[in-house]
Amino acid sequence: MYGKERAGRSPVKPLGRRDDPAQRPPGGPRKRISAGTILKILAGLLVVLLVAGVGLFFWINSRLAGIDGVLDDYDGRPADTPGTNWLLVGSDSRKGLTAAQRRKLATGRAAGQRTDSMMLLHIPEGSDKPTLISLPRDSAVSIPGHGRNKLNAAYAIGGPKLLARTVETVTGVHIDHYMEIGFAGFVGIVDAVGGVEINVPAAVSDPKAGLKLKKGRQVLNGSQALGFVRTRKGGALPDFERTKRQRQFLGAVVKKAASPGVLLNPFTSIPLAMSATDAVEVDSGTGALNMLSLGLAMGDSPVTTVVPFGGEEIIPGGGTAIKWDRTKALAIFNALKDDKPVPQNILDGTTG
C-alpha cells in the first residue's frame, strides 16, 4: 500500500461499515427492554406493595388493644352528630417502665393510674380543618354519680368509661372514639420516629419532670419530650401553658410519624407501628382505619385551643380547681356539635 509491496497473497478485504453484522462483537445485538415488559415489572411491584400494605394493615389491626365498654350507651347520652369526635387521653401509667427507667424519666413511684392530659379532637365531615381542644385535668366538673370534682378524678374513680361519660355530660358532645397512651408508650413512639423537632419558647429546668432544655428549635428524644409535656414550669398560668405544649407536641409527633421519610422507610415505619400499637389502648370499636383517619387529621394542622377559664372553685377535699367560662365553653362545644368552626372571637382569647 502506498507504493510498498504487501506481504501475503490473500485478497484485500474492503473496510466494513459500522453497522456491518460481521463487525459486531460476539453475542449478538443488545436487546432493549420493551415498554410492555416495563409495565409488567411496575405492575408486579405494585401488587407486592399492595399485598404488603394489606398485610401490614391487618397486622396493625390485630395488635390494637381494645377496652370493652368505654363508649357504651346510657340514659341521656348526647346524640350522635356530624363529624367524628375523639377523646385523646395521656395517662401517668408507669406500666412497662423498669425502676431504672422511672428514675431516668423522673416519673416517680405513684401507684394506680391517673390522666395527665385530655384532649377532644373533632374531625369535620366537610373541608374545614379539624379542631383540637385541651380539657385541663384540674377542671371543676360534675362527675355522674360522684358529685363535683376535678376532671381527672373521673378516671381515678371509674377509669376510661366514667371519664368518657363525664366528658360527654359536661360538653354535650358525643364521643365516637377513645385513645389512651401511657408514659412508656409516649417515650417509645417519639424514639421510634427518631425524635421530634420543637421550638422551645424559653429555657426550662424542671428536676421534677427530669427536664433541662435550652431556648430555641431543637430535636427532643423520648425522655425529653415526656418532660416537655409534663412540666408545669413557665408562664403566668402553668396549666394553660402546659396544655399548649401538649397540643404543640402532639401535632409535631404525628406530622413526623406521617412524613414520607418515616412511612416509606421500613427501618422506621415498622418499629413505629410496633411502638404505637404497644403504646395505645382504644375503645373496642376503633380499628386501624380509624387510627389512620386520626393521623391524617392531626397531620392537617388542626385548629388548637383550650377550654376558656373563668376563675377558680374549691373542691371539698380536692383543693382548688379551674372553672370554665361557661358561655365561651358552650360556644366551642356547640360549634363541634353543629360541625362548624369554633368562633374566631373565642379562639383569639385562647390560642397561642
CSV table of C-alpha atoms in Angstrom, one decimal, residues 12-319:
chain,number,residue,atom,x,y,z
A,12,VAL,CA,-7.5,-7.3,0.4
A,13,LYS,CA,-10.8,-7.1,2.3
A,14,PRO,CA,-12.8,-3.9,1.9
A,15,LEU,CA,-13.3,-1.8,5.0
A,16,GLY,CA,-16.5,-2.8,6.7
A,17,ARG,CA,-19.4,-0.4,7.5
A,18,ARG,CA,-20.1,0.3,11.2
A,19,ASP,CA,-23.4,-1.5,11.0
A,20,ASP,CA,-22.0,-4.5,9.2
A,21,PRO,CA,-23.1,-7.6,11.1
A,22,ALA,CA,-19.6,-9.0,10.5
A,23,GLN,CA,-18.2,-6.1,12.6
A,24,ARG,CA,-20.5,-6.6,15.6
A,25,PRO,CA,-19.0,-8.1,18.8
A,26,PRO,CA,-19.7,-11.7,19.7
A,27,GLY,CA,-23.0,-12.3,21.5
A,28,GLY,CA,-25.3,-10.6,19.0
A,29,PRO,CA,-27.1,-7.3,19.3
A,30,ARG,CA,-28.2,-5.7,22.6
A,31,LYS,CA,-31.8,-6.3,23.4
A,32,ARG,CA,-33.9,-3.3,24.5
A,33,ILE,CA,-36.5,-3.8,27.2
A,34,SER,CA,-39.9,-3.2,25.7
A,35,ALA,CA,-42.5,-0.8,27.2
A,36,GLY,CA,-44.7,-3.8,27.8
A,37,THR,CA,-42.0,-5.5,30.0
A,38,ILE,CA,-41.5,-2.3,32.0
A,39,LEU,CA,-45.3,-2.1,32.6
A,40,LYS,CA,-45.3,-5.7,33.7
A,41,ILE,CA,-42.4,-5.1,36.2
A,42,LEU,CA,-44.2,-2.0,37.6
A,43,ALA,CA,-47.5,-3.9,37.9
A,44,GLY,CA,-45.7,-6.7,39.8
A,45,LEU,CA,-44.1,-4.2,42.2
A,46,LEU,CA,-47.5,-2.5,42.7
A,47,VAL,CA,-49.0,-5.9,43.5
A,48,VAL,CA,-46.2,-6.7,46.0
A,49,LEU,CA,-46.6,-3.3,47.7
A,50,LEU,CA,-50.4,-3.7,47.8
A,51,VAL,CA,-50.2,-7.2,49.4
A,52,ALA,CA,-47.6,-5.9,51.9
A,53,GLY,CA,-49.8,-2.9,52.7
A,54,VAL,CA,-52.9,-5.1,53.3
A,55,GLY,CA,-50.9,-7.5,55.4
A,56,LEU,CA,-49.5,-4.6,57.4
A,57,PHE,CA,-53.0,-3.2,57.9
A,58,PHE,CA,-54.3,-6.5,59.3
A,59,TRP,CA,-51.2,-6.9,61.4
A,60,ILE,CA,-51.7,-3.5,63.0
A,61,ASN,CA,-55.4,-4.1,63.5
A,62,SER,CA,-54.7,-7.3,65.3
A,63,ARG,CA,-52.2,-5.6,67.7
A,64,LEU,CA,-54.5,-2.8,68.8
A,65,ALA,CA,-55.6,-3.3,72.4
A,66,GLY,CA,-59.4,-2.6,72.8
A,67,ILE,CA,-61.0,-1.6,76.0
A,68,ASP,CA,-64.5,-3.0,76.3
A,69,GLY,CA,-67.5,-0.8,77.3
A,70,VAL,CA,-65.7,2.5,77.2
A,71,LEU,CA,-68.3,4.1,74.9
A,72,ASP,CA,-71.4,2.1,75.9
A,73,ASP,CA,-74.7,3.8,75.6
A,74,TYR,CA,-76.5,5.1,78.7
A,75,ASP,CA,-79.7,7.0,79.5
A,76,GLY,CA,-79.4,10.7,78.5
A,77,ARG,CA,-76.3,10.2,76.4
A,78,PRO,CA,-75.7,13.0,73.8
A,79,ALA,CA,-77.0,12.1,70.3
A,80,ASP,CA,-74.5,11.4,67.6
A,81,THR,CA,-73.7,14.4,65.5
A,82,PRO,CA,-72.0,15.1,62.1
A,83,GLY,CA,-68.2,14.7,62.1
A,84,THR,CA,-66.1,12.4,64.3
A,85,ASN,CA,-65.1,13.1,67.9
A,86,TRP,CA,-62.1,11.6,69.6
A,87,LEU,CA,-61.2,11.7,73.3
A,88,LEU,CA,-57.4,11.5,73.5
A,89,VAL,CA,-56.0,10.7,76.9
A,90,GLY,CA,-52.4,10.7,78.2
A,91,SER,CA,-52.2,8.8,81.4
A,92,ASP,CA,-49.5,8.7,84.0
A,93,SER,CA,-49.3,4.9,83.9
A,94,ARG,CA,-45.9,3.6,84.7
A,95,LYS,CA,-46.8,0.2,83.2
A,96,GLY,CA,-43.8,-1.2,81.2
A,97,LEU,CA,-41.2,1.0,82.9
A,98,THR,CA,-38.5,-0.6,85.0
A,99,ALA,CA,-37.3,1.1,88.2
A,100,ALA,CA,-34.3,2.4,86.4
A,101,GLN,CA,-36.4,3.9,83.6
A,102,ARG,CA,-38.7,5.5,86.2
A,103,ARG,CA,-35.7,7.2,87.8
A,104,LYS,CA,-34.4,8.3,84.5
A,105,LEU,CA,-37.7,9.7,83.3
A,106,ALA,CA,-38.5,11.2,86.8
A,107,THR,CA,-42.0,9.7,86.8
A,108,GLY,CA,-41.9,8.8,90.5
A,109,ARG,CA,-43.5,5.8,92.1
A,110,ALA,CA,-47.1,6.8,92.1
A,111,ALA,CA,-49.4,3.8,92.3
A,112,GLY,CA,-52.5,3.5,90.3
A,113,GLN,CA,-53.2,5.4,87.2
A,114,ARG,CA,-54.5,9.0,86.5
A,115,THR,CA,-55.0,11.2,83.5
A,116,ASP,CA,-52.1,13.5,82.8
A,117,SER,CA,-53.7,15.2,79.8
A,118,MET,CA,-57.1,15.1,78.0
A,119,MET,CA,-58.0,16.5,74.5
A,120,LEU,CA,-61.1,16.5,72.4
A,121,LEU,CA,-60.5,16.2,68.7
A,122,HIS,CA,-63.3,17.0,66.2
A,123,ILE,CA,-62.8,15.8,62.6
A,124,PRO,CA,-65.4,17.6,60.4
A,125,GLU,CA,-67.3,16.0,57.5
A,126,GLY,CA,-66.6,18.9,55.2
A,127,SER,CA,-63.4,20.7,54.2
A,128,ASP,CA,-63.0,22.7,57.4
A,129,LYS,CA,-59.9,22.0,59.5
A,130,PRO,CA,-60.1,19.6,62.5
A,131,THR,CA,-60.3,21.2,65.9
A,132,LEU,CA,-58.2,20.1,68.9
A,133,ILE,CA,-59.3,21.2,72.4
A,134,SER,CA,-57.4,20.7,75.6
A,135,LEU,CA,-59.5,19.8,78.6
A,136,PRO,CA,-57.4,20.8,81.7
A,137,ARG,CA,-57.2,17.9,84.1
A,138,ASP,CA,-57.9,20.2,87.1
A,139,SER,CA,-61.2,21.5,85.6
A,140,ALA,CA,-64.1,21.6,88.0
A,141,VAL,CA,-66.9,19.3,86.6
A,142,SER,CA,-69.8,17.3,87.8
A,143,ILE,CA,-68.9,13.6,87.6
A,144,PRO,CA,-72.0,11.4,87.1
A,145,GLY,CA,-72.9,9.7,90.4
A,146,HIS,CA,-70.0,11.3,92.3
A,147,GLY,CA,-70.7,14.9,92.6
A,148,ARG,CA,-68.4,17.9,92.0
A,149,ASN,CA,-64.7,17.2,91.5
A,150,LYS,CA,-61.7,17.7,89.2
A,151,LEU,CA,-62.0,16.2,85.7
A,152,ASN,CA,-59.1,13.8,86.2
A,153,ALA,CA,-60.8,12.3,89.3
A,154,ALA,CA,-63.4,10.7,86.9
A,155,TYR,CA,-60.6,8.5,85.6
A,156,ALA,CA,-59.3,7.7,89.0
A,157,ILE,CA,-62.7,6.8,90.2
A,158,GLY,CA,-64.1,4.9,87.3
A,159,GLY,CA,-61.5,4.5,84.6
A,160,PRO,CA,-61.9,5.3,80.9
A,161,LYS,CA,-65.6,4.6,80.9
A,162,LEU,CA,-66.5,7.1,83.6
A,163,LEU,CA,-64.1,9.7,82.1
A,164,ALA,CA,-65.7,9.4,78.7
A,165,ARG,CA,-69.2,9.7,80.2
A,166,THR,CA,-68.1,12.7,82.2
A,167,VAL,CA,-66.7,14.5,79.2
A,168,GLU,CA,-69.9,13.8,77.2
A,169,THR,CA,-72.0,15.1,80.1
A,170,VAL,CA,-70.2,18.3,80.6
A,171,THR,CA,-69.6,19.1,76.9
A,172,GLY,CA,-72.8,17.7,75.4
A,173,VAL,CA,-70.5,16.3,72.6
A,174,HIS,CA,-71.0,12.6,71.6
A,175,ILE,CA,-67.6,10.8,71.6
A,176,ASP,CA,-67.1,8.3,68.8
A,177,HIS,CA,-63.6,7.1,69.6
A,178,TYR,CA,-61.3,6.8,72.7
A,179,MET,CA,-57.5,6.5,72.7
A,180,GLU,CA,-55.1,6.4,75.6
A,181,ILE,CA,-51.3,6.4,75.9
A,182,GLY,CA,-49.1,5.9,79.0
A,183,PHE,CA,-45.6,7.3,79.8
A,184,ALA,CA,-43.7,4.3,78.4
A,185,GLY,CA,-45.7,4.3,75.2
A,186,PHE,CA,-45.1,8.0,74.7
A,187,VAL,CA,-41.4,7.7,75.0
A,188,GLY,CA,-41.3,4.7,72.7
A,189,ILE,CA,-43.2,6.4,69.9
A,190,VAL,CA,-41.0,9.5,70.0
A,191,ASP,CA,-37.8,7.5,69.9
A,192,ALA,CA,-39.2,5.3,67.1
A,193,VAL,CA,-39.5,8.3,64.8
A,194,GLY,CA,-36.0,9.5,65.6
A,195,GLY,CA,-37.1,12.4,67.9
A,196,VAL,CA,-39.3,15.4,67.2
A,197,GLU,CA,-38.2,19.0,66.4
A,198,ILE,CA,-39.8,21.5,68.8
A,199,ASN,CA,-39.2,25.3,69.1
A,200,VAL,CA,-38.8,25.7,72.9
A,201,PRO,CA,-40.0,29.3,73.7
A,202,ALA,CA,-37.9,29.7,76.8
A,203,ALA,CA,-35.2,27.7,78.6
A,204,VAL,CA,-36.7,25.1,81.1
A,205,SER,CA,-35.2,23.5,84.1
A,206,ASP,CA,-37.5,21.2,86.0
A,207,PRO,CA,-36.0,18.4,88.1
A,208,LYS,CA,-39.4,17.0,88.9
A,209,ALA,CA,-40.0,16.3,85.2
A,210,GLY,CA,-36.4,15.3,84.6
A,211,LEU,CA,-36.1,18.2,82.1
A,212,LYS,CA,-33.4,20.7,81.2
A,213,LEU,CA,-33.8,22.4,77.8
A,214,LYS,CA,-32.3,25.4,76.2
A,215,LYS,CA,-34.3,28.0,74.4
A,216,GLY,CA,-34.8,27.6,70.6
A,217,ARG,CA,-35.5,25.0,68.0
A,218,GLN,CA,-34.2,21.5,68.8
A,219,VAL,CA,-34.9,17.8,68.4
A,220,LEU,CA,-36.2,16.2,71.6
A,221,ASN,CA,-35.8,12.5,72.3
A,222,GLY,CA,-38.5,10.4,74.1
A,223,SER,CA,-37.5,11.3,77.7
A,224,GLN,CA,-37.1,15.0,76.9
A,225,ALA,CA,-40.4,15.0,75.2
A,226,LEU,CA,-42.1,13.4,78.2
A,227,GLY,CA,-40.6,16.1,80.4
A,228,PHE,CA,-41.6,18.8,78.0
A,229,VAL,CA,-45.3,17.9,78.1
A,230,ARG,CA,-45.4,17.2,81.8
A,231,THR,CA,-43.6,20.2,83.2
A,232,ARG,CA,-45.6,23.0,84.9
A,233,LYS,CA,-42.8,25.5,84.7
A,234,GLY,CA,-43.2,28.7,82.7
A,235,GLY,CA,-45.9,31.2,82.1
A,236,ALA,CA,-48.2,33.1,84.4
A,237,LEU,CA,-50.8,30.3,84.1
A,238,PRO,CA,-48.8,27.0,84.3
A,239,ASP,CA,-51.7,24.7,83.4
A,240,PHE,CA,-52.6,26.9,80.4
A,241,GLU,CA,-49.0,26.8,79.2
A,242,ARG,CA,-48.9,23.1,79.8
A,243,THR,CA,-51.9,22.4,77.6
A,244,LYS,CA,-50.3,24.5,74.8
A,245,ARG,CA,-47.2,22.4,75.0
A,246,GLN,CA,-49.2,19.2,74.9
A,247,ARG,CA,-51.1,20.3,71.7
A,248,GLN,CA,-47.9,21.6,70.1
A,249,PHE,CA,-46.0,18.3,70.7
A,250,LEU,CA,-48.9,16.0,69.7
A,251,GLY,CA,-49.2,17.8,66.4
A,252,ALA,CA,-45.4,17.7,65.8
A,253,VAL,CA,-45.0,14.0,66.6
A,254,VAL,CA,-47.9,13.0,64.4
A,255,LYS,CA,-46.6,15.1,61.5
A,256,LYS,CA,-43.2,13.4,61.9
A,257,ALA,CA,-44.7,10.0,62.0
A,258,ALA,CA,-46.8,10.7,58.9
A,259,SER,CA,-43.8,12.1,56.9
A,260,PRO,CA,-42.6,10.1,53.8
A,261,GLY,CA,-39.2,9.7,55.3
A,262,VAL,CA,-40.7,7.7,58.2
A,263,LEU,CA,-43.5,5.9,56.5
A,264,LEU,CA,-41.6,4.8,53.4
A,265,ASN,CA,-38.6,3.6,55.4
A,266,PRO,CA,-39.2,0.1,56.8
A,267,PHE,CA,-36.5,0.6,59.4
A,268,THR,CA,-38.6,3.4,60.9
A,269,SER,CA,-42.2,2.6,59.9
A,270,ILE,CA,-42.2,-1.0,61.3
A,271,PRO,CA,-40.7,0.0,64.7
A,272,LEU,CA,-43.1,2.9,64.8
A,273,ALA,CA,-46.1,0.6,64.1
A,274,MET,CA,-44.9,-1.8,66.8
A,275,SER,CA,-44.3,1.1,69.3
A,276,ALA,CA,-47.7,2.7,68.5
A,277,THR,CA,-49.7,-0.5,68.8
A,278,ASP,CA,-47.9,-1.4,72.0
A,279,ALA,CA,-48.4,2.1,73.4
A,280,VAL,CA,-52.0,2.9,72.9
A,281,GLU,CA,-55.3,1.5,74.1
A,282,VAL,CA,-58.5,2.3,72.3
A,283,ASP,CA,-62.2,1.5,72.6
A,284,SER,CA,-63.2,-1.9,71.2
A,285,GLY,CA,-64.9,-0.2,68.2
A,286,THR,CA,-61.8,1.5,67.0
A,287,GLY,CA,-59.6,-0.1,64.3
A,288,ALA,CA,-56.6,0.6,62.1
A,289,LEU,CA,-58.7,2.6,59.6
A,290,ASN,CA,-59.9,4.9,62.4
A,291,MET,CA,-56.4,5.3,63.6
A,292,LEU,CA,-55.3,6.3,60.0
A,293,SER,CA,-58.1,8.9,60.0
A,294,LEU,CA,-56.9,10.2,63.3
A,295,GLY,CA,-53.3,10.5,62.0
A,296,LEU,CA,-54.4,12.3,58.8
A,297,ALA,CA,-56.5,14.8,60.8
A,298,MET,CA,-53.6,15.5,63.2
A,299,GLY,CA,-51.3,16.0,60.2
A,300,ASP,CA,-53.7,18.5,58.7
A,301,SER,CA,-52.6,21.3,61.1
A,302,PRO,CA,-55.8,21.3,63.2
A,303,VAL,CA,-57.1,24.5,64.9
A,304,THR,CA,-56.0,24.2,68.5
A,305,THR,CA,-57.4,25.8,71.6
A,306,VAL,CA,-58.2,25.2,75.3
A,307,VAL,CA,-61.5,25.4,77.1
A,308,PRO,CA,-61.6,29.1,78.3
A,309,PHE,CA,-61.1,29.6,82.1
A,310,GLY,CA,-63.5,31.5,84.2
A,311,GLY,CA,-62.0,31.6,87.7
A,312,GLU,CA,-61.4,29.0,90.4
A,313,GLU,CA,-63.5,26.7,92.5
A,314,ILE,CA,-62.7,25.0,95.8
A,315,ILE,CA,-63.4,21.3,95.7
A,316,PRO,CA,-64.1,19.8,99.2
A,317,GLY,CA,-61.2,17.5,99.9
A,318,GLY,CA,-59.8,18.1,96.4
A,319,GLY,CA,-58.2,21.6,96.6
